[in-house]
Amino acid sequence: MQAKQNLQLKKEDALMVLADKGYHTGAELLGCQDDNMITHVAYKEQPSVKHIANGFLAESFKYDKATDTYTCPAGAVLTSLGTWHNKKGEANETSYRFKTYRTDGCKACPLKDQCTKLPKRIIQRSEYQDAVDTNDNNIRNNPHYYKRRQAICEHPFGSIKRHWGYTHTLLKGLQKVNGEMNLIMLCYNFMRTKNILGYAKMLQAITNWQPDYNSVVTALKKGNIQLMLSHLQAAFFFQ
Protein backbone atom coordinates (compact mmCIF):
# COMPACT_ATOMS: atom_id res chain seq x y z
CA MET A 1 0.00 0.00 0.00
CA GLN A 2 1.19 3.50 -0.86
CA ALA A 3 0.47 4.76 2.67
CA LYS A 4 2.95 2.29 4.15
CA GLN A 5 5.53 3.20 1.50
CA ASN A 6 5.18 6.91 2.31
CA LEU A 7 5.58 6.15 6.02
CA GLN A 8 8.53 3.85 5.28
CA LEU A 9 6.79 0.90 6.93
CA LYS A 10 7.15 -2.74 6.02
CA LYS A 11 4.22 -4.80 4.81
CA GLU A 12 4.09 -6.77 8.07
CA ASP A 13 4.01 -3.59 10.21
CA ALA A 14 0.61 -2.86 11.74
CA LEU A 15 -1.10 0.38 10.75
CA MET A 16 -4.45 1.84 11.74
CA VAL A 17 -6.33 3.45 8.83
CA LEU A 18 -9.23 5.86 9.27
CA ALA A 19 -11.19 7.17 6.28
CA ASP A 20 -14.51 8.74 5.40
CA LYS A 21 -17.41 6.79 3.96
CA GLY A 22 -18.02 6.48 0.23
CA TYR A 23 -14.36 6.19 -0.79
CA HIS A 24 -13.86 2.45 -0.44
CA THR A 25 -14.92 -0.95 -1.71
CA GLY A 26 -15.02 -4.37 -0.10
CA ALA A 27 -12.00 -5.42 -2.15
CA GLU A 28 -9.98 -2.45 -0.84
CA LEU A 29 -10.93 -3.23 2.77
CA LEU A 30 -9.81 -6.84 2.30
CA GLY A 31 -6.54 -5.68 0.71
CA CYS A 32 -5.83 -3.38 3.65
CA GLN A 33 -6.60 -6.07 6.20
CA ASP A 34 -4.40 -8.57 4.34
CA ASP A 35 -1.57 -6.03 4.61
CA ASN A 36 -2.04 -5.85 8.40
CA MET A 37 -3.86 -2.52 8.25
CA ILE A 38 -6.68 -2.08 10.79
CA THR A 39 -9.42 -0.22 8.94
CA HIS A 40 -11.85 2.22 10.52
CA VAL A 41 -13.88 3.38 7.51
CA ALA A 42 -17.36 4.74 8.20
CA TYR A 43 -19.90 2.17 7.06
CA LYS A 44 -22.88 2.97 4.90
CA GLU A 45 -26.14 3.06 6.78
CA GLN A 46 -28.83 0.69 5.53
CA PRO A 47 -31.26 2.79 3.47
CA SER A 48 -34.86 2.64 4.61
CA VAL A 49 -37.17 0.69 2.30
CA LYS A 50 -40.81 1.62 2.17
CA HIS A 51 -42.22 -1.91 2.50
CA ILE A 52 -39.57 -3.25 4.93
CA ALA A 53 -39.77 -2.54 8.66
CA ASN A 54 -36.60 -1.43 10.43
CA GLY A 55 -36.33 -4.74 12.27
CA PHE A 56 -36.21 -6.65 8.98
CA LEU A 57 -33.45 -4.84 7.13
CA ALA A 58 -30.59 -6.99 5.83
CA GLU A 59 -28.40 -6.10 8.83
CA SER A 60 -31.00 -7.74 11.13
CA PHE A 61 -30.38 -11.15 9.53
CA LYS A 62 -27.72 -13.10 11.47
CA TYR A 63 -25.08 -14.94 9.45
CA ASP A 64 -23.58 -18.26 10.57
CA LYS A 65 -20.22 -18.83 8.88
CA ALA A 66 -19.99 -22.49 9.92
CA THR A 67 -23.22 -23.44 8.11
CA ASP A 68 -23.15 -20.61 5.54
CA THR A 69 -26.72 -19.66 6.42
CA TYR A 70 -28.68 -16.63 7.56
CA THR A 71 -31.35 -16.59 10.27
CA CYS A 72 -34.11 -14.03 9.86
CA PRO A 73 -35.65 -12.08 12.78
CA ALA A 74 -38.61 -14.50 12.75
CA GLY A 75 -36.30 -17.51 13.21
CA ALA A 76 -36.37 -18.97 9.68
CA VAL A 77 -33.06 -20.19 8.19
CA LEU A 78 -32.04 -18.88 4.75
CA THR A 79 -29.78 -21.15 2.70
CA SER A 80 -27.82 -20.72 -0.51
CA LEU A 81 -27.25 -23.01 -3.50
CA GLY A 82 -23.61 -21.90 -3.39
CA THR A 83 -23.75 -20.28 -6.83
CA TRP A 84 -21.71 -17.12 -7.28
CA HIS A 85 -23.32 -14.29 -9.26
CA ASN A 86 -21.51 -11.33 -10.77
CA LYS A 87 -22.39 -7.78 -9.78
CA LYS A 88 -21.92 -5.57 -12.81
CA GLY A 89 -20.59 -2.01 -12.61
CA GLU A 90 -21.26 1.03 -14.79
CA ALA A 91 -18.94 -0.26 -17.54
CA ASN A 92 -20.67 -3.66 -17.45
CA GLU A 93 -17.61 -5.12 -15.74
CA THR A 94 -17.77 -7.45 -12.75
CA SER A 95 -17.18 -5.36 -9.62
CA TYR A 96 -17.66 -8.22 -7.16
CA ARG A 97 -19.33 -11.61 -6.72
CA PHE A 98 -22.21 -12.49 -4.42
CA LYS A 99 -24.39 -15.40 -3.33
CA THR A 100 -28.13 -15.33 -2.65
CA TYR A 101 -29.93 -16.80 0.37
CA ARG A 102 -33.65 -17.61 0.70
CA THR A 103 -36.11 -19.77 2.65
CA ASP A 104 -39.46 -21.46 2.08
CA GLY A 105 -40.54 -20.25 5.52
CA CYS A 106 -41.77 -16.96 4.06
CA LYS A 107 -44.93 -18.60 2.71
CA ALA A 108 -46.50 -19.15 6.14
CA CYS A 109 -44.72 -16.38 8.05
CA PRO A 110 -47.15 -13.99 9.82
CA LEU A 111 -44.51 -11.23 9.66
CA LYS A 112 -43.98 -11.47 5.90
CA ASP A 113 -45.68 -8.11 5.20
CA GLN A 114 -43.03 -6.37 7.33
CA CYS A 115 -40.22 -8.14 5.49
CA THR A 116 -40.92 -8.37 1.76
CA LYS A 117 -43.55 -8.06 -0.95
CA LEU A 118 -41.89 -10.81 -2.97
CA PRO A 119 -42.82 -14.49 -2.61
CA LYS A 120 -39.51 -14.98 -0.74
CA ARG A 121 -37.11 -12.65 1.02
CA ILE A 122 -33.71 -12.72 -0.70
CA ILE A 123 -30.45 -11.79 1.04
CA GLN A 124 -27.28 -11.17 -0.96
CA ARG A 125 -23.82 -11.73 0.52
CA SER A 126 -20.74 -10.26 -1.15
CA GLU A 127 -17.48 -12.20 -1.39
CA TYR A 128 -15.95 -9.35 0.65
CA GLN A 129 -18.59 -9.34 3.39
CA ASP A 130 -16.22 -10.71 6.04
CA ALA A 131 -13.83 -7.80 5.47
CA VAL A 132 -16.73 -5.34 5.54
CA ASP A 133 -18.04 -6.82 8.80
CA THR A 134 -14.57 -6.63 10.38
CA ASN A 135 -14.32 -2.96 9.46
CA ASP A 136 -17.85 -2.19 10.70
CA ASN A 137 -17.13 -3.89 14.03
CA ASN A 138 -13.96 -1.81 14.38
CA ILE A 139 -16.07 1.34 14.05
CA ARG A 140 -18.74 0.16 16.49
CA ASN A 141 -16.21 -1.00 19.10
CA ASN A 142 -14.03 2.13 18.87
CA PRO A 143 -16.30 5.11 18.11
CA HIS A 144 -13.82 7.50 19.79
CA TYR A 145 -11.24 6.82 17.07
CA TYR A 146 -13.55 7.99 14.32
CA LYS A 147 -14.74 11.02 16.29
CA ARG A 148 -11.10 11.98 16.80
CA ARG A 149 -10.47 11.62 13.08
CA GLN A 150 -13.40 13.93 12.32
CA ALA A 151 -12.02 16.57 14.71
CA ILE A 152 -8.56 16.42 13.12
CA CYS A 153 -9.34 15.93 9.42
CA GLU A 154 -12.53 17.92 8.95
CA HIS A 155 -11.10 21.12 10.45
CA PRO A 156 -8.53 21.77 7.65
CA PHE A 157 -11.02 21.15 4.86
CA GLY A 158 -13.70 23.20 6.57
CA SER A 159 -11.33 26.14 6.97
CA ILE A 160 -9.80 25.88 3.49
CA LYS A 161 -13.04 25.28 1.58
CA ARG A 162 -15.61 27.24 3.56
CA HIS A 163 -13.57 30.03 5.17
CA TRP A 164 -10.90 30.60 2.52
CA GLY A 165 -13.03 29.68 -0.48
CA TYR A 166 -10.69 27.09 -2.03
CA THR A 167 -13.42 24.86 -3.45
CA HIS A 168 -11.35 23.97 -6.53
CA THR A 169 -7.77 24.08 -7.73
CA LEU A 170 -6.48 26.76 -10.08
CA LEU A 171 -3.96 24.54 -11.87
CA LYS A 172 -4.24 21.33 -13.87
CA GLY A 173 -2.10 18.21 -13.86
CA LEU A 174 -1.15 16.01 -10.90
CA GLN A 175 2.25 17.58 -10.27
CA LYS A 176 0.95 21.17 -10.40
CA VAL A 177 -2.10 20.40 -8.27
CA ASN A 178 0.11 18.66 -5.69
CA GLY A 179 2.30 21.77 -5.54
CA GLU A 180 -0.73 24.03 -5.18
CA MET A 181 -2.24 21.90 -2.40
CA ASN A 182 1.08 21.71 -0.56
CA LEU A 183 1.27 25.52 -0.52
CA ILE A 184 -2.32 25.77 0.74
CA MET A 185 -1.68 23.21 3.48
CA LEU A 186 1.54 24.97 4.47
CA CYS A 187 -0.39 28.24 4.89
CA TYR A 188 -3.06 26.42 6.89
CA ASN A 189 -0.43 24.90 9.19
CA PHE A 190 1.06 28.35 9.86
CA MET A 191 -2.35 29.81 10.66
CA ARG A 192 -3.30 26.84 12.83
CA THR A 193 0.01 26.94 14.70
CA LYS A 194 -0.35 30.68 15.34
CA ASN A 195 -3.89 30.19 16.65
CA ILE A 196 -2.84 27.37 18.99
CA LEU A 197 0.56 28.64 20.22
CA GLY A 198 0.11 32.37 19.79
CA TYR A 199 2.32 34.60 17.63
CA ALA A 200 5.18 34.92 20.15
CA LYS A 201 5.51 31.18 20.81
CA MET A 202 5.34 30.45 17.10
CA LEU A 203 8.23 32.84 16.42
CA GLN A 204 10.17 31.21 19.24
CA ALA A 205 9.55 27.79 17.70
CA ILE A 206 10.80 29.04 14.32
CA THR A 207 13.92 30.47 15.99
CA ASN A 208 14.64 27.14 17.70
CA TRP A 209 13.84 25.10 14.59
CA GLN A 210 16.48 22.47 13.84
CA PRO A 211 15.19 20.33 10.95
CA ASP A 212 16.64 16.94 10.06
CA TYR A 213 17.89 17.72 6.57
CA ASN A 214 19.24 14.18 6.15
CA SER A 215 15.69 12.81 6.03
CA VAL A 216 14.73 15.51 3.50
CA VAL A 217 17.70 14.71 1.26
CA THR A 218 16.96 10.97 1.49
CA ALA A 219 13.36 11.53 0.40
CA LEU A 220 14.51 13.83 -2.40
CA LYS A 221 16.99 11.25 -3.70
CA LYS A 222 14.20 8.67 -3.77
CA GLY A 223 12.08 11.07 -5.80
CA ASN A 224 9.40 11.16 -3.12
CA ILE A 225 8.48 14.85 -3.04
CA GLN A 226 5.46 14.19 -0.81
CA LEU A 227 7.64 12.48 1.81
CA MET A 228 10.20 15.29 1.63
CA LEU A 229 7.52 17.92 2.29
CA SER A 230 6.09 15.88 5.16
CA HIS A 231 9.55 15.72 6.78
CA LEU A 232 9.96 19.49 6.43
CA GLN A 233 6.55 20.23 7.93
CA ALA A 234 6.92 17.63 10.68
CA ALA A 235 10.30 19.11 11.69
CA PHE A 236 8.60 22.42 12.47
CA PHE A 237 5.00 21.67 13.39
CA PHE A 238 5.49 18.56 15.52
CA GLN A 239 8.76 19.23 17.34
PDB file of C-alpha atoms in Angstrom:
ATOM      1  CA  MET A   1       0.000   0.000   0.000  1.00  0.00           C
ATOM      2  CA  GLN A   2       1.190   3.503  -0.856  1.00  0.00           C
ATOM      3  CA  ALA A   3       0.468   4.761   2.672  1.00  0.00           C
ATOM      4  CA  LYS A   4       2.953   2.288   4.151  1.00  0.00           C
ATOM      5  CA  GLN A   5       5.525   3.200   1.504  1.00  0.00           C
ATOM      6  CA  ASN A   6       5.176   6.909   2.315  1.00  0.00           C
ATOM      7  CA  LEU A   7       5.582   6.149   6.017  1.00  0.00           C
ATOM      8  CA  GLN A   8       8.534   3.849   5.276  1.00  0.00           C
ATOM      9  CA  LEU A   9       6.787   0.898   6.928  1.00  0.00           C
ATOM     10  CA  LYS A  10       7.150  -2.741   6.022  1.00  0.00           C
ATOM     11  CA  LYS A  11       4.221  -4.803   4.809  1.00  0.00           C
ATOM     12  CA  GLU A  12       4.088  -6.770   8.071  1.00  0.00           C
ATOM     13  CA  ASP A  13       4.014  -3.588  10.211  1.00  0.00           C
ATOM     14  CA  ALA A  14       0.608  -2.864  11.742  1.00  0.00           C
ATOM     15  CA  LEU A  15      -1.097   0.380  10.750  1.00  0.00           C
ATOM     16  CA  MET A  16      -4.454   1.840  11.740  1.00  0.00           C
ATOM     17  CA  VAL A  17      -6.326   3.447   8.835  1.00  0.00           C
ATOM     18  CA  LEU A  18      -9.233   5.863   9.272  1.00  0.00           C
ATOM     19  CA  ALA A  19     -11.190   7.171   6.276  1.00  0.00           C
ATOM     20  CA  ASP A  20     -14.509   8.742   5.400  1.00  0.00           C
ATOM     21  CA  LYS A  21     -17.414   6.794   3.955  1.00  0.00           C
ATOM     22  CA  GLY A  22     -18.021   6.483   0.231  1.00  0.00           C
ATOM     23  CA  TYR A  23     -14.358   6.188  -0.788  1.00  0.00           C
ATOM     24  CA  HIS A  24     -13.863   2.445  -0.435  1.00  0.00           C
ATOM     25  CA  THR A  25     -14.918  -0.952  -1.706  1.00  0.00           C
ATOM     26  CA  GLY A  26     -15.020  -4.365  -0.095  1.00  0.00           C
ATOM     27  CA  ALA A  27     -11.998  -5.415  -2.149  1.00  0.00           C
ATOM     28  CA  GLU A  28      -9.978  -2.446  -0.839  1.00  0.00           C
ATOM     29  CA  LEU A  29     -10.926  -3.232   2.766  1.00  0.00           C
ATOM     30  CA  LEU A  30      -9.807  -6.838   2.298  1.00  0.00           C
ATOM     31  CA  GLY A  31      -6.537  -5.680   0.706  1.00  0.00           C
ATOM     32  CA  CYS A  32      -5.827  -3.382   3.650  1.00  0.00           C
ATOM     33  CA  GLN A  33      -6.596  -6.071   6.205  1.00  0.00           C
ATOM     34  CA  ASP A  34      -4.395  -8.571   4.345  1.00  0.00           C
ATOM     35  CA  ASP A  35      -1.566  -6.027   4.610  1.00  0.00           C
ATOM     36  CA  ASN A  36      -2.037  -5.854   8.402  1.00  0.00           C
ATOM     37  CA  MET A  37      -3.859  -2.520   8.247  1.00  0.00           C
ATOM     38  CA  ILE A  38      -6.677  -2.084  10.792  1.00  0.00           C
ATOM     39  CA  THR A  39      -9.418  -0.224   8.943  1.00  0.00           C
ATOM     40  CA  HIS A  40     -11.854   2.222  10.515  1.00  0.00           C
ATOM     41  CA  VAL A  41     -13.883   3.384   7.514  1.00  0.00           C
ATOM     42  CA  ALA A  42     -17.356   4.743   8.200  1.00  0.00           C
ATOM     43  CA  TYR A  43     -19.904   2.174   7.065  1.00  0.00           C
ATOM     44  CA  LYS A  44     -22.875   2.970   4.897  1.00  0.00           C
ATOM     45  CA  GLU A  45     -26.143   3.061   6.782  1.00  0.00           C
ATOM     46  CA  GLN A  46     -28.833   0.687   5.527  1.00  0.00           C
ATOM     47  CA  PRO A  47     -31.261   2.788   3.472  1.00  0.00           C
ATOM     48  CA  SER A  48     -34.857   2.643   4.606  1.00  0.00           C
ATOM     49  CA  VAL A  49     -37.167   0.689   2.304  1.00  0.00           C
ATOM     50  CA  LYS A  50     -40.813   1.621   2.175  1.00  0.00           C
ATOM     51  CA  HIS A  51     -42.219  -1.909   2.499  1.00  0.00           C
ATOM     52  CA  ILE A  52     -39.567  -3.247   4.926  1.00  0.00           C
ATOM     53  CA  ALA A  53     -39.775  -2.538   8.660  1.00  0.00           C
ATOM     54  CA  ASN A  54     -36.597  -1.430  10.427  1.00  0.00           C
ATOM     55  CA  GLY A  55     -36.328  -4.738  12.267  1.00  0.00           C
ATOM     56  CA  PHE A  56     -36.209  -6.654   8.983  1.00  0.00           C
ATOM     57  CA  LEU A  57     -33.447  -4.840   7.131  1.00  0.00           C
ATOM     58  CA  ALA A  58     -30.594  -6.994   5.826  1.00  0.00           C
ATOM     59  CA  GLU A  59     -28.405  -6.103   8.825  1.00  0.00           C
ATOM     60  CA  SER A  60     -31.003  -7.737  11.129  1.00  0.00           C
ATOM     61  CA  PHE A  61     -30.383 -11.150   9.530  1.00  0.00           C
ATOM     62  CA  LYS A  62     -27.725 -13.102  11.468  1.00  0.00           C
ATOM     63  CA  TYR A  63     -25.075 -14.936   9.450  1.00  0.00           C
ATOM     64  CA  ASP A  64     -23.576 -18.259  10.571  1.00  0.00           C
ATOM     65  CA  LYS A  65     -20.223 -18.829   8.875  1.00  0.00           C
ATOM     66  CA  ALA A  66     -19.988 -22.485   9.919  1.00  0.00           C
ATOM     67  CA  THR A  67     -23.218 -23.440   8.109  1.00  0.00           C
ATOM     68  CA  ASP A  68     -23.148 -20.612   5.543  1.00  0.00           C
ATOM     69  CA  THR A  69     -26.722 -19.664   6.423  1.00  0.00           C
ATOM     70  CA  TYR A  70     -28.682 -16.634   7.565  1.00  0.00           C
ATOM     71  CA  THR A  71     -31.351 -16.590  10.265  1.00  0.00           C
ATOM     72  CA  CYS A  72     -34.110 -14.032   9.861  1.00  0.00           C
ATOM     73  CA  PRO A  73     -35.647 -12.077  12.779  1.00  0.00           C
ATOM     74  CA  ALA A  74     -38.607 -14.503  12.746  1.00  0.00           C
ATOM     75  CA  GLY A  75     -36.297 -17.509  13.206  1.00  0.00           C
ATOM     76  CA  ALA A  76     -36.368 -18.970   9.677  1.00  0.00           C
ATOM     77  CA  VAL A  77     -33.063 -20.187   8.192  1.00  0.00           C
ATOM     78  CA  LEU A  78     -32.045 -18.881   4.751  1.00  0.00           C
ATOM     79  CA  THR A  79     -29.778 -21.149   2.699  1.00  0.00           C
ATOM     80  CA  SER A  80     -27.820 -20.720  -0.513  1.00  0.00           C
ATOM     81  CA  LEU A  81     -27.250 -23.006  -3.499  1.00  0.00           C
ATOM     82  CA  GLY A  82     -23.612 -21.903  -3.391  1.00  0.00           C
ATOM     83  CA  THR A  83     -23.748 -20.281  -6.828  1.00  0.00           C
ATOM     84  CA  TRP A  84     -21.709 -17.123  -7.284  1.00  0.00           C
ATOM     85  CA  HIS A  85     -23.319 -14.290  -9.261  1.00  0.00           C
ATOM     86  CA  ASN A  86     -21.509 -11.332 -10.771  1.00  0.00           C
ATOM     87  CA  LYS A  87     -22.390  -7.775  -9.784  1.00  0.00           C
ATOM     88  CA  LYS A  88     -21.924  -5.565 -12.815  1.00  0.00           C
ATOM     89  CA  GLY A  89     -20.586  -2.010 -12.608  1.00  0.00           C
ATOM     90  CA  GLU A  90     -21.265   1.026 -14.791  1.00  0.00           C
ATOM     91  CA  ALA A  91     -18.935  -0.258 -17.544  1.00  0.00           C
ATOM     92  CA  ASN A  92     -20.669  -3.658 -17.447  1.00  0.00           C
ATOM     93  CA  GLU A  93     -17.605  -5.122 -15.741  1.00  0.00           C
ATOM     94  CA  THR A  94     -17.770  -7.453 -12.755  1.00  0.00           C
ATOM     95  CA  SER A  95     -17.185  -5.360  -9.623  1.00  0.00           C
ATOM     96  CA  TYR A  96     -17.662  -8.220  -7.160  1.00  0.00           C
ATOM     97  CA  ARG A  97     -19.331 -11.606  -6.718  1.00  0.00           C
ATOM     98  CA  PHE A  98     -22.210 -12.485  -4.418  1.00  0.00           C
ATOM     99  CA  LYS A  99     -24.387 -15.402  -3.331  1.00  0.00           C
ATOM    100  CA  THR A 100     -28.129 -15.328  -2.647  1.00  0.00           C
ATOM    101  CA  TYR A 101     -29.930 -16.803   0.368  1.00  0.00           C
ATOM    102  CA  ARG A 102     -33.652 -17.614   0.700  1.00  0.00           C
ATOM    103  CA  THR A 103     -36.106 -19.768   2.648  1.00  0.00           C
ATOM    104  CA  ASP A 104     -39.458 -21.462   2.082  1.00  0.00           C
ATOM    105  CA  GLY A 105     -40.543 -20.254   5.521  1.00  0.00           C
ATOM    106  CA  CYS A 106     -41.769 -16.958   4.056  1.00  0.00           C
ATOM    107  CA  LYS A 107     -44.928 -18.596   2.715  1.00  0.00           C
ATOM    108  CA  ALA A 108     -46.500 -19.152   6.142  1.00  0.00           C
ATOM    109  CA  CYS A 109     -44.715 -16.377   8.052  1.00  0.00           C
ATOM    110  CA  PRO A 110     -47.147 -13.992   9.823  1.00  0.00           C
ATOM    111  CA  LEU A 111     -44.508 -11.228   9.661  1.00  0.00           C
ATOM    112  CA  LYS A 112     -43.981 -11.466   5.902  1.00  0.00           C
ATOM    113  CA  ASP A 113     -45.676  -8.113   5.197  1.00  0.00           C
ATOM    114  CA  GLN A 114     -43.033  -6.374   7.332  1.00  0.00           C
ATOM    115  CA  CYS A 115     -40.218  -8.137   5.487  1.00  0.00           C
ATOM    116  CA  THR A 116     -40.919  -8.366   1.755  1.00  0.00           C
ATOM    117  CA  LYS A 117     -43.551  -8.060  -0.955  1.00  0.00           C
ATOM    118  CA  LEU A 118     -41.887 -10.806  -2.972  1.00  0.00           C
ATOM    119  CA  PRO A 119     -42.824 -14.490  -2.615  1.00  0.00           C
ATOM    120  CA  LYS A 120     -39.513 -14.978  -0.737  1.00  0.00           C
ATOM    121  CA  ARG A 121     -37.108 -12.647   1.022  1.00  0.00           C
ATOM    122  CA  ILE A 122     -33.706 -12.720  -0.700  1.00  0.00           C
ATOM    123  CA  ILE A 123     -30.451 -11.792   1.037  1.00  0.00           C
ATOM    124  CA  GLN A 124     -27.276 -11.175  -0.960  1.00  0.00           C
ATOM    125  CA  ARG A 125     -23.816 -11.731   0.516  1.00  0.00           C
ATOM    126  CA  SER A 126     -20.737 -10.256  -1.145  1.00  0.00           C
ATOM    127  CA  GLU A 127     -17.481 -12.205  -1.394  1.00  0.00           C
ATOM    128  CA  TYR A 128     -15.954  -9.353   0.650  1.00  0.00           C
ATOM    129  CA  GLN A 129     -18.592  -9.338   3.386  1.00  0.00           C
ATOM    130  CA  ASP A 130     -16.218 -10.710   6.041  1.00  0.00           C
ATOM    131  CA  ALA A 131     -13.831  -7.796   5.468  1.00  0.00           C
ATOM    132  CA  VAL A 132     -16.734  -5.341   5.537  1.00  0.00           C
ATOM    133  CA  ASP A 133     -18.039  -6.823   8.805  1.00  0.00           C
ATOM    134  CA  THR A 134     -14.572  -6.631  10.382  1.00  0.00           C
ATOM    135  CA  ASN A 135     -14.319  -2.961   9.459  1.00  0.00           C
ATOM    136  CA  ASP A 136     -17.847  -2.189  10.698  1.00  0.00           C
ATOM    137  CA  ASN A 137     -17.131  -3.889  14.025  1.00  0.00           C
ATOM    138  CA  ASN A 138     -13.955  -1.813  14.376  1.00  0.00           C
ATOM    139  CA  ILE A 139     -16.070   1.339  14.046  1.00  0.00           C
ATOM    140  CA  ARG A 140     -18.739   0.156  16.491  1.00  0.00           C
ATOM    141  CA  ASN A 141     -16.207  -1.000  19.099  1.00  0.00           C
ATOM    142  CA  ASN A 142     -14.027   2.126  18.868  1.00  0.00           C
ATOM    143  CA  PRO A 143     -16.299   5.113  18.108  1.00  0.00           C
ATOM    144  CA  HIS A 144     -13.824   7.501  19.789  1.00  0.00           C
ATOM    145  CA  TYR A 145     -11.240   6.819  17.067  1.00  0.00           C
ATOM    146  CA  TYR A 146     -13.551   7.993  14.317  1.00  0.00           C
ATOM    147  CA  LYS A 147     -14.740  11.018  16.285  1.00  0.00           C
ATOM    148  CA  ARG A 148     -11.096  11.978  16.803  1.00  0.00           C
ATOM    149  CA  ARG A 149     -10.472  11.623  13.077  1.00  0.00           C
ATOM    150  CA  GLN A 150     -13.395  13.933  12.315  1.00  0.00           C
ATOM    151  CA  ALA A 151     -12.019  16.567  14.712  1.00  0.00           C
ATOM    152  CA  ILE A 152      -8.559  16.421  13.116  1.00  0.00           C
ATOM    153  CA  CYS A 153      -9.339  15.933   9.419  1.00  0.00           C
ATOM    154  CA  GLU A 154     -12.530  17.915   8.948  1.00  0.00           C
ATOM    155  CA  HIS A 155     -11.102  21.125  10.448  1.00  0.00           C
ATOM    156  CA  PRO A 156      -8.531  21.774   7.653  1.00  0.00           C
ATOM    157  CA  PHE A 157     -11.018  21.152   4.863  1.00  0.00           C
ATOM    158  CA  GLY A 158     -13.702  23.198   6.569  1.00  0.00           C
ATOM    159  CA  SER A 159     -11.325  26.137   6.973  1.00  0.00           C
ATOM    160  CA  ILE A 160      -9.800  25.878   3.491  1.00  0.00           C
ATOM    161  CA  LYS A 161     -13.035  25.283   1.575  1.00  0.00           C
ATOM    162  CA  ARG A 162     -15.609  27.241   3.556  1.00  0.00           C
ATOM    163  CA  HIS A 163     -13.575  30.032   5.173  1.00  0.00           C
ATOM    164  CA  TRP A 164     -10.901  30.604   2.519  1.00  0.00           C
ATOM    165  CA  GLY A 165     -13.035  29.679  -0.480  1.00  0.00           C
ATOM    166  CA  TYR A 166     -10.687  27.090  -2.032  1.00  0.00           C
ATOM    167  CA  THR A 167     -13.421  24.856  -3.448  1.00  0.00           C
ATOM    168  CA  HIS A 168     -11.355  23.974  -6.528  1.00  0.00           C
ATOM    169  CA  THR A 169      -7.768  24.078  -7.731  1.00  0.00           C
ATOM    170  CA  LEU A 170      -6.483  26.760 -10.080  1.00  0.00           C
ATOM    171  CA  LEU A 171      -3.963  24.535 -11.867  1.00  0.00           C
ATOM    172  CA  LYS A 172      -4.237  21.330 -13.868  1.00  0.00           C
ATOM    173  CA  GLY A 173      -2.098  18.210 -13.864  1.00  0.00           C
ATOM    174  CA  LEU A 174      -1.151  16.013 -10.904  1.00  0.00           C
ATOM    175  CA  GLN A 175       2.248  17.581 -10.268  1.00  0.00           C
ATOM    176  CA  LYS A 176       0.950  21.165 -10.402  1.00  0.00           C
ATOM    177  CA  VAL A 177      -2.102  20.395  -8.270  1.00  0.00           C
ATOM    178  CA  ASN A 178       0.114  18.661  -5.691  1.00  0.00           C
ATOM    179  CA  GLY A 179       2.296  21.773  -5.542  1.00  0.00           C
ATOM    180  CA  GLU A 180      -0.730  24.033  -5.182  1.00  0.00           C
ATOM    181  CA  MET A 181      -2.243  21.901  -2.405  1.00  0.00           C
ATOM    182  CA  ASN A 182       1.080  21.714  -0.556  1.00  0.00           C
ATOM    183  CA  LEU A 183       1.274  25.521  -0.516  1.00  0.00           C
ATOM    184  CA  ILE A 184      -2.320  25.770   0.743  1.00  0.00           C
ATOM    185  CA  MET A 185      -1.679  23.208   3.479  1.00  0.00           C
ATOM    186  CA  LEU A 186       1.543  24.974   4.466  1.00  0.00           C
ATOM    187  CA  CYS A 187      -0.389  28.242   4.894  1.00  0.00           C
ATOM    188  CA  TYR A 188      -3.064  26.418   6.886  1.00  0.00           C
ATOM    189  CA  ASN A 189      -0.426  24.901   9.186  1.00  0.00           C
ATOM    190  CA  PHE A 190       1.063  28.350   9.856  1.00  0.00           C
ATOM    191  CA  MET A 191      -2.348  29.811  10.660  1.00  0.00           C
ATOM    192  CA  ARG A 192      -3.295  26.839  12.834  1.00  0.00           C
ATOM    193  CA  THR A 193       0.014  26.941  14.696  1.00  0.00           C
ATOM    194  CA  LYS A 194      -0.355  30.678  15.338  1.00  0.00           C
ATOM    195  CA  ASN A 195      -3.894  30.186  16.652  1.00  0.00           C
ATOM    196  CA  ILE A 196      -2.836  27.372  18.993  1.00  0.00           C
ATOM    197  CA  LEU A 197       0.555  28.643  20.223  1.00  0.00           C
ATOM    198  CA  GLY A 198       0.115  32.367  19.791  1.00  0.00           C
ATOM    199  CA  TYR A 199       2.316  34.596  17.635  1.00  0.00           C
ATOM    200  CA  ALA A 200       5.178  34.925  20.150  1.00  0.00           C
ATOM    201  CA  LYS A 201       5.510  31.179  20.811  1.00  0.00           C
ATOM    202  CA  MET A 202       5.336  30.448  17.105  1.00  0.00           C
ATOM    203  CA  LEU A 203       8.226  32.843  16.417  1.00  0.00           C
ATOM    204  CA  GLN A 204      10.170  31.209  19.240  1.00  0.00           C
ATOM    205  CA  ALA A 205       9.547  27.785  17.696  1.00  0.00           C
ATOM    206  CA  ILE A 206      10.795  29.040  14.318  1.00  0.00           C
ATOM    207  CA  THR A 207      13.918  30.471  15.992  1.00  0.00           C
ATOM    208  CA  ASN A 208      14.644  27.142  17.700  1.00  0.00           C
ATOM    209  CA  TRP A 209      13.841  25.102  14.592  1.00  0.00           C
ATOM    210  CA  GLN A 210      16.479  22.469  13.842  1.00  0.00           C
ATOM    211  CA  PRO A 211      15.189  20.330  10.952  1.00  0.00           C
ATOM    212  CA  ASP A 212      16.645  16.937  10.056  1.00  0.00           C
ATOM    213  CA  TYR A 213      17.887  17.720   6.570  1.00  0.00           C
ATOM    214  CA  ASN A 214      19.236  14.178   6.146  1.00  0.00           C
ATOM    215  CA  SER A 215      15.690  12.813   6.031  1.00  0.00           C
ATOM    216  CA  VAL A 216      14.726  15.508   3.503  1.00  0.00           C
ATOM    217  CA  VAL A 217      17.701  14.712   1.264  1.00  0.00           C
ATOM    218  CA  THR A 218      16.957  10.970   1.490  1.00  0.00           C
ATOM    219  CA  ALA A 219      13.360  11.534   0.403  1.00  0.00           C
ATOM    220  CA  LEU A 220      14.511  13.834  -2.401  1.00  0.00           C
ATOM    221  CA  LYS A 221      16.993  11.246  -3.695  1.00  0.00           C
ATOM    222  CA  LYS A 222      14.197   8.674  -3.774  1.00  0.00           C
ATOM    223  CA  GLY A 223      12.079  11.067  -5.798  1.00  0.00           C
ATOM    224  CA  ASN A 224       9.399  11.161  -3.125  1.00  0.00           C
ATOM    225  CA  ILE A 225       8.482  14.854  -3.038  1.00  0.00           C
ATOM    226  CA  GLN A 226       5.465  14.194  -0.811  1.00  0.00           C
ATOM    227  CA  LEU A 227       7.637  12.481   1.807  1.00  0.00           C
ATOM    228  CA  MET A 228      10.204  15.286   1.625  1.00  0.00           C
ATOM    229  CA  LEU A 229       7.525  17.921   2.288  1.00  0.00           C
ATOM    230  CA  SER A 230       6.088  15.877   5.156  1.00  0.00           C
ATOM    231  CA  HIS A 231       9.547  15.718   6.780  1.00  0.00           C
ATOM    232  CA  LEU A 232       9.957  19.491   6.432  1.00  0.00           C
ATOM    233  CA  GLN A 233       6.551  20.229   7.926  1.00  0.00           C
ATOM    234  CA  ALA A 234       6.925  17.633  10.677  1.00  0.00           C
ATOM    235  CA  ALA A 235      10.301  19.109  11.694  1.00  0.00           C
ATOM    236  CA  PHE A 236       8.596  22.421  12.473  1.00  0.00           C
ATOM    237  CA  PHE A 237       5.001  21.672  13.389  1.00  0.00           C
ATOM    238  CA  PHE A 238       5.490  18.560  15.519  1.00  0.00           C
ATOM    239  CA  GLN A 239       8.758  19.229  17.342  1.00  0.00           C
TER     240      GLN A 239
END
